[in-house]
PDB file of C-alpha atoms and ligand atoms in Angstrom:
ATOM      1  CA  MET A   2     -13.973  13.047   3.784  1.00 75.00           C
ATOM      2  CA  PRO A   3     -14.251   9.609   2.427  1.00 82.00           C
ATOM      3  CA  ILE A   4     -16.693   7.588   4.372  1.00 86.00           C
ATOM      4  CA  ALA A   5     -13.958   5.232   4.590  1.00 86.00           C
ATOM      5  CA  ASP A   6     -12.389   7.153   7.332  1.00 87.00           C
ATOM      6  CA  MET A   7     -15.063   6.921   9.852  1.00 92.00           C
ATOM      7  CA  PRO A   8     -13.464   4.245  12.355  1.00 92.00           C
ATOM      8  CA  GLU A   9     -16.431   1.957  12.238  1.00 95.00           C
ATOM      9  CA  ALA A  10     -17.360   1.808   8.560  1.00 96.00           C
ATOM     10  CA  LYS A  11     -15.326  -1.251   7.720  1.00 96.00           C
ATOM     11  CA  THR A  12     -17.136  -3.416  10.726  1.00 97.00           C
ATOM     12  CA  TYR A  13     -20.176  -1.976   9.265  1.00 98.00           C
ATOM     13  CA  LEU A  14     -19.642  -2.820   5.745  1.00 97.00           C
ATOM     14  CA  ARG A  15     -18.755  -6.479   6.307  1.00 97.00           C
ATOM     15  CA  ARG A  16     -21.917  -7.059   8.152  1.00 98.00           C
ATOM     16  CA  LEU A  17     -24.005  -5.219   5.672  1.00 98.00           C
ATOM     17  CA  ARG A  18     -22.498  -8.019   3.022  1.00 98.00           C
ATOM     18  CA  GLU A  19     -23.898 -10.621   5.138  1.00 98.00           C
ATOM     19  CA  VAL A  20     -27.155  -9.723   5.459  1.00 98.00           C
ATOM     20  CA  LEU A  21     -27.998  -7.836   2.224  1.00 98.00           C
ATOM     21  CA  ASN A  22     -27.804  -8.320  -1.242  1.00 97.00           C
ATOM     22  CA  GLU A  23     -25.304  -6.775  -3.707  1.00 97.00           C
ATOM     23  CA  ASP A  24     -27.514  -4.013  -5.004  1.00 97.00           C
ATOM     24  CA  LYS A  25     -28.715  -3.120  -1.268  1.00 98.00           C
ATOM     25  CA  VAL A  26     -25.073  -3.022  -0.105  1.00 98.00           C
ATOM     26  CA  SER A  27     -24.395  -0.655  -2.932  1.00 98.00           C
ATOM     27  CA  HIS A  28     -27.291   1.533  -2.134  1.00 98.00           C
ATOM     28  CA  CYS A  29     -26.256   1.919   1.294  1.00 98.00           C
ATOM     29  CA  ILE A  30     -22.682   2.969   0.179  1.00 98.00           C
ATOM     30  CA  PHE A  31     -24.268   5.622  -2.428  1.00 98.00           C
ATOM     31  CA  THR A  32     -26.447   6.848   0.428  1.00 98.00           C
ATOM     32  CA  ALA A  33     -23.600   7.502   2.929  1.00 98.00           C
ATOM     33  CA  GLU A  34     -21.167   8.994   0.568  1.00 97.00           C
ATOM     34  CA  TYR A  35     -24.224  11.424  -0.587  1.00 98.00           C
ATOM     35  CA  LEU A  36     -25.406  12.015   2.801  1.00 98.00           C
ATOM     36  CA  ALA A  37     -21.944  12.874   3.995  1.00 97.00           C
ATOM     37  CA  SER A  38     -20.980  15.129   1.159  1.00 96.00           C
ATOM     38  CA  PHE A  39     -23.708  17.531   2.248  1.00 97.00           C
ATOM     39  CA  ALA A  40     -24.227  16.772   6.049  1.00 96.00           C
ATOM     40  CA  VAL A  41     -21.101  18.653   7.524  1.00 94.00           C
ATOM     41  CA  SER A  42     -22.375  22.040   5.981  1.00 96.00           C
ATOM     42  CA  LEU A  43     -25.949  21.416   7.976  1.00 97.00           C
ATOM     43  CA  GLY A  44     -23.911  20.917  11.045  1.00 97.00           C
ATOM     44  CA  ILE A  45     -24.394  17.247  11.112  1.00 98.00           C
ATOM     45  CA  ASP A  46     -21.413  15.097  12.481  1.00 97.00           C
ATOM     46  CA  HIS A  47     -19.832  13.424   9.422  1.00 96.00           C
ATOM     47  CA  ASP A  48     -19.368  10.373  11.416  1.00 97.00           C
ATOM     48  CA  ASP A  49     -23.066  10.037  12.382  1.00 98.00           C
ATOM     49  CA  ALA A  50     -23.814  10.875   8.764  1.00 98.00           C
ATOM     50  CA  VAL A  51     -21.682   7.710   7.468  1.00 98.00           C
ATOM     51  CA  ALA A  52     -23.444   5.458  10.131  1.00 98.00           C
ATOM     52  CA  ALA A  53     -26.837   6.330   9.433  1.00 98.00           C
ATOM     53  CA  GLY A  54     -26.516   6.225   5.847  1.00 98.00           C
ATOM     54  CA  LEU A  55     -24.593   2.694   5.755  1.00 98.00           C
ATOM     55  CA  LEU A  56     -26.815   0.926   8.386  1.00 98.00           C
ATOM     56  CA  HIS A  57     -30.259   2.477   7.355  1.00 98.00           C
ATOM     57  CA  ASP A  58     -31.471  -0.572   5.169  1.00 98.00           C
ATOM     58  CA  PHE A  59     -29.708  -3.089   7.846  1.00 98.00           C
ATOM     59  CA  CYS A  60     -32.944  -5.141   7.867  1.00 98.00           C
ATOM     60  CA  ARG A  61     -34.258  -4.244   4.470  1.00 98.00           C
ATOM     61  CA  CYS A  62     -33.683  -8.229   3.456  1.00 97.00           C
ATOM     62  CA  LEU A  63     -35.828  -9.652   6.334  1.00 98.00           C
ATOM     63  CA  ASP A  64     -39.191 -11.308   5.039  1.00 98.00           C
ATOM     64  CA  ASP A  65     -42.410 -10.150   6.212  1.00 97.00           C
ATOM     65  CA  SER A  66     -43.134 -12.963   9.022  1.00 98.00           C
ATOM     66  CA  GLU A  67     -39.313 -12.170  10.168  1.00 98.00           C
ATOM     67  CA  MET A  68     -39.937  -8.545  10.302  1.00 98.00           C
ATOM     68  CA  LEU A  69     -42.895  -9.024  12.331  1.00 98.00           C
ATOM     69  CA  ASP A  70     -41.191 -11.565  14.704  1.00 98.00           C
ATOM     70  CA  GLN A  71     -38.412  -9.164  15.042  1.00 98.00           C
ATOM     71  CA  ALA A  72     -40.643  -6.089  15.744  1.00 98.00           C
ATOM     72  CA  ARG A  73     -42.630  -8.074  18.439  1.00 98.00           C
ATOM     73  CA  GLN A  74     -39.393  -9.088  19.994  1.00 98.00           C
ATOM     74  CA  PHE A  75     -38.028  -5.611  20.234  1.00 98.00           C
ATOM     75  CA  ARG A  76     -41.615  -4.540  21.465  1.00 98.00           C
ATOM     76  CA  LEU A  77     -41.779  -1.931  18.879  1.00 97.00           C
ATOM     77  CA  PRO A  78     -45.339  -0.258  18.659  1.00 95.00           C
ATOM     78  CA  LEU A  79     -47.217  -1.622  15.719  1.00 95.00           C
ATOM     79  CA  SER A  80     -49.491   0.556  13.284  1.00 93.00           C
ATOM     80  CA  GLU A  81     -52.339  -0.978  11.400  1.00 91.00           C
ATOM     81  CA  ALA A  82     -50.166   0.034   8.415  1.00 90.00           C
ATOM     82  CA  GLN A  83     -47.224  -1.623   9.608  1.00 93.00           C
ATOM     83  CA  MET A  84     -49.158  -4.791  10.062  1.00 93.00           C
ATOM     84  CA  ALA A  85     -50.606  -4.897   6.473  1.00 92.00           C
ATOM     85  CA  ALA A  86     -47.371  -3.902   4.962  1.00 92.00           C
ATOM     86  CA  PRO A  87     -44.440  -5.168   7.373  1.00 96.00           C
ATOM     87  CA  THR A  88     -41.945  -3.578   5.065  1.00 95.00           C
ATOM     88  CA  LEU A  89     -42.848  -0.450   6.352  1.00 94.00           C
ATOM     89  CA  LEU A  90     -41.091  -1.856   9.828  1.00 97.00           C
ATOM     90  CA  HIS A  91     -37.624  -2.336   8.271  1.00 98.00           C
ATOM     91  CA  GLY A  92     -36.389   1.391   9.546  1.00 98.00           C
ATOM     92  CA  PRO A  93     -37.688   0.563  13.216  1.00 98.00           C
ATOM     93  CA  VAL A  94     -36.327  -3.078  13.085  1.00 98.00           C
ATOM     94  CA  ALA A  95     -32.910  -1.801  11.759  1.00 98.00           C
ATOM     95  CA  ALA A  96     -32.542   1.012  14.464  1.00 98.00           C
ATOM     96  CA  GLU A  97     -33.155  -1.583  17.117  1.00 98.00           C
ATOM     97  CA  THR A  98     -30.945  -4.352  15.502  1.00 98.00           C
ATOM     98  CA  CYS A  99     -28.319  -1.816  15.270  1.00 98.00           C
ATOM     99  CA  ARG A 100     -28.381  -0.043  18.850  1.00 98.00           C
ATOM    100  CA  ARG A 101     -27.724  -3.535  20.322  1.00 97.00           C
ATOM    101  CA  GLU A 102     -25.090  -4.696  17.675  1.00 97.00           C
ATOM    102  CA  PHE A 103     -23.080  -1.311  17.290  1.00 97.00           C
ATOM    103  CA  ASP A 104     -24.200   0.935  19.925  1.00 91.00           C
ATOM    104  CA  ILE A 105     -25.131   3.730  17.639  1.00 98.00           C
ATOM    105  CA  ASN A 106     -26.193   6.950  19.319  1.00 98.00           C
ATOM    106  CA  GLU A 107     -29.579   8.556  19.609  1.00 98.00           C
ATOM    107  CA  GLU A 108     -29.366  10.464  16.641  1.00 98.00           C
ATOM    108  CA  VAL A 109     -28.461   8.048  14.220  1.00 98.00           C
ATOM    109  CA  TYR A 110     -30.785   5.661  16.023  1.00 98.00           C
ATOM    110  CA  GLN A 111     -33.721   7.985  15.239  1.00 98.00           C
ATOM    111  CA  ALA A 112     -32.853   8.668  11.631  1.00 98.00           C
ATOM    112  CA  ILE A 113     -32.641   4.838  10.792  1.00 98.00           C
ATOM    113  CA  TYR A 114     -35.895   4.472  12.539  1.00 98.00           C
ATOM    114  CA  TRP A 115     -38.021   7.312  10.661  1.00 98.00           C
ATOM    115  CA  HIS A 116     -35.773   7.047   7.022  1.00 98.00           C
ATOM    116  CA  THR A 117     -38.868   5.747   5.197  1.00 95.00           C
ATOM    117  CA  THR A 118     -41.775   7.938   6.349  1.00 94.00           C
ATOM    118  CA  GLY A 119     -40.029  10.837   8.311  1.00 96.00           C
ATOM    119  CA  ARG A 120     -42.044  11.934  11.175  1.00 97.00           C
ATOM    120  CA  PRO A 121     -43.063  15.731  12.933  1.00 97.00           C
ATOM    121  CA  ALA A 122     -40.155  17.351  14.604  1.00 97.00           C
ATOM    122  CA  LEU A 123     -37.516  14.743  12.714  1.00 97.00           C
ATOM    123  CA  GLU A 124     -33.972  16.021  13.832  1.00 97.00           C
ATOM    124  CA  PRO A 125     -31.601  17.293  11.119  1.00 98.00           C
ATOM    125  CA  LEU A 126     -29.667  13.888  10.561  1.00 98.00           C
ATOM    126  CA  GLY A 127     -33.033  12.169  10.067  1.00 98.00           C
ATOM    127  CA  GLN A 128     -34.107  14.794   7.389  1.00 98.00           C
ATOM    128  CA  ALA A 129     -30.924  14.532   5.576  1.00 98.00           C
ATOM    129  CA  LEU A 130     -31.038  10.911   5.591  1.00 98.00           C
ATOM    130  CA  PHE A 131     -34.663  10.946   4.286  1.00 98.00           C
ATOM    131  CA  VAL A 132     -33.187  13.139   1.462  1.00 98.00           C
ATOM    132  CA  ALA A 133     -30.380  11.071   0.641  1.00 98.00           C
ATOM    133  CA  ASP A 134     -32.162   7.586   0.513  1.00 98.00           C
ATOM    134  CA  PHE A 135     -34.655   8.981  -1.891  1.00 98.00           C
ATOM    135  CA  ALA A 136     -32.090  10.820  -4.067  1.00 98.00           C
ATOM    136  CA  GLU A 137     -28.625   8.977  -3.989  1.00 98.00           C
ATOM    137  CA  PRO A 138     -26.751   9.442  -6.904  1.00 97.00           C
ATOM    138  CA  THR A 139     -27.923   5.699  -8.618  1.00 97.00           C
ATOM    139  CA  ARG A 140     -31.611   6.773  -8.374  1.00 97.00           C
ATOM    140  CA  LYS A 141     -32.503   7.234 -12.097  1.00 96.00           C
ATOM    141  CA  PHE A 142     -36.276   8.048 -11.724  1.00 96.00           C
ATOM    142  CA  PRO A 143     -37.274  11.491 -12.415  1.00 97.00           C
ATOM    143  CA  GLU A 144     -38.274  12.598  -9.063  1.00 97.00           C
ATOM    144  CA  ALA A 145     -34.784  11.773  -7.655  1.00 98.00           C
ATOM    145  CA  VAL A 146     -32.932  13.565 -10.142  1.00 98.00           C
ATOM    146  CA  GLU A 147     -35.070  16.880  -9.496  1.00 98.00           C
ATOM    147  CA  ALA A 148     -34.226  16.322  -5.809  1.00 98.00           C
ATOM    148  CA  ARG A 149     -30.586  16.045  -6.222  1.00 98.00           C
ATOM    149  CA  ALA A 150     -30.766  19.097  -8.441  1.00 98.00           C
ATOM    150  CA  ARG A 151     -33.074  20.846  -5.842  1.00 98.00           C
ATOM    151  CA  LEU A 152     -30.397  20.113  -3.177  1.00 98.00           C
ATOM    152  CA  ARG A 153     -27.617  21.752  -5.163  1.00 97.00           C
ATOM    153  CA  LYS A 154     -29.421  24.983  -6.790  1.00 98.00           C
ATOM    154  CA  ASN A 155     -31.848  25.813  -3.918  1.00 97.00           C
ATOM    155  CA  GLY A 156     -30.482  24.215  -0.745  1.00 97.00           C
ATOM    156  CA  PHE A 157     -31.610  21.627   1.900  1.00 97.00           C
ATOM    157  CA  GLU A 158     -35.121  23.157   3.256  1.00 96.00           C
ATOM    158  CA  ASP A 159     -36.488  22.940  -0.412  1.00 97.00           C
ATOM    159  CA  ALA A 160     -34.731  19.684  -1.276  1.00 98.00           C
ATOM    160  CA  VAL A 161     -36.298  17.870   1.780  1.00 98.00           C
ATOM    161  CA  LEU A 162     -39.885  19.394   1.243  1.00 97.00           C
ATOM    162  CA  TYR A 163     -39.539  18.458  -2.446  1.00 97.00           C
ATOM    163  CA  VAL A 164     -38.909  14.680  -1.444  1.00 97.00           C
ATOM    164  CA  ALA A 165     -41.883  14.639   1.304  1.00 96.00           C
ATOM    165  CA  GLU A 166     -44.262  15.715  -1.339  1.00 95.00           C
ATOM    166  CA  MET A 167     -43.057  13.558  -3.439  1.00 95.00           C
ATOM    167  CA  LYS A 168     -43.164  10.296  -0.833  1.00 93.00           C
ATOM    168  CA  ALA A 169     -46.591  11.500   0.019  1.00 91.00           C
ATOM    169  CA  VAL A 170     -47.704  11.596  -3.470  1.00 90.00           C
ATOM    170  CA  PHE A 171     -46.116   7.810  -3.918  1.00 87.00           C
ATOM    171  CA  SER A 172     -47.840   6.568  -0.670  1.00 80.00           C
ATOM    172  CA  ARG A 173     -51.086   7.592  -1.953  1.00 79.00           C
ATOM    173  CA  ARG A 174     -50.729   5.641  -4.868  1.00 82.00           C
ATOM    174  CA  LYS A 175     -50.227   2.703  -2.509  1.00 78.00           C
ATOM    175  CA  THR A 176     -52.752   0.372  -0.896  1.00 74.00           C
ATOM    176  CA  VAL A 177     -51.241   0.924   2.595  1.00 74.00           C
ATOM    177  CA  VAL A 178     -50.593   4.678   3.496  1.00 77.00           C
ATOM    178  CA  ASP A 179     -48.172   5.004   6.679  1.00 83.00           C
ATOM    179  CA  PRO A 180     -50.057   8.203   8.117  1.00 90.00           C
ATOM    180  CA  ASN A 181     -46.336   9.552   9.298  1.00 93.00           C
ATOM    181  CA  THR A 182     -45.533  10.347   5.694  1.00 91.00           C
ATOM    182  CA  GLN A 183     -48.174  13.013   5.683  1.00 93.00           C
ATOM    183  CA  ALA A 184     -47.717  14.249   9.375  1.00 95.00           C
ATOM    184  CA  PHE A 185     -43.811  14.794   8.423  1.00 96.00           C
ATOM    185  CA  LEU A 186     -45.249  16.807   5.263  1.00 95.00           C
ATOM    186  CA  LEU A 187     -47.382  18.798   7.249  1.00 95.00           C
ATOM    187  CA  TRP A 188     -45.110  19.824   9.694  1.00 97.00           C
ATOM    188  CA  LEU A 189     -42.677  20.838   7.189  1.00 96.00           C
ATOM    189  CA  LYS A 190     -45.120  22.919   5.424  1.00 95.00           C
ATOM    190  CA  THR A 191     -46.071  24.768   8.800  1.00 92.00           C
ATOM    191  CA  ARG A 192     -42.269  24.901   9.626  1.00 85.00           C
ATOM    192  CA  GLU A 193     -41.725  26.613   6.263  1.00 55.00           C
ATOM    193  CA  LYS A 194     -44.333  29.209   7.315  1.00 59.00           C
ATOM    194  CA  ALA A 195     -42.977  29.775  10.737  1.00 50.00           C
TER     195      ALA A 195
HETATM  196 FE1  LIG B 548     -35.122   2.011   3.581  1.00 54.64          FE
HETATM  197 FE1  LIG B 549     -32.599   2.866   1.334  1.00 54.64          FE
END
């Protein structure tokens, strides 16, 4: 089903074009389309998938001080990692902003909130957004190509585990590591064995 069939898609797109640059709007559209292409087979609501995909980076263009100001205004809990690298807050700040502006439901809120790092016990929509954001078809780096191939050939559980592993590897190369990335990976691995 095309994403434009989702009732609020036009409103979301109009607002995205006001707050994001062209590249990021395009990434949000590709994320929503890719996510919607496999979400329904996982039992996820199509319109929730479109909402989460389109809105997940709604606050991606705020600078560090705007991000921290917004987070404080929303009374979000701030971790050491987020204080040191405020970009890590773009998911939580977008979730709060979109809840106020668009009245998104709890599942969409949780998916947007945790899309960068994941977290233990993340719901299916959040896991699917985590994969789609990393592997949407305009992402050309080898790990994104591999994630798309795994989703196609091996299925969703293998793809989400692979993306979490790659994100943990990438995050260890950075100066600031968000512990939620590692915790999510551990949860997925433990769940695999259960
Ligand atoms: Fe993001
Ligand atoms: Fe994104």
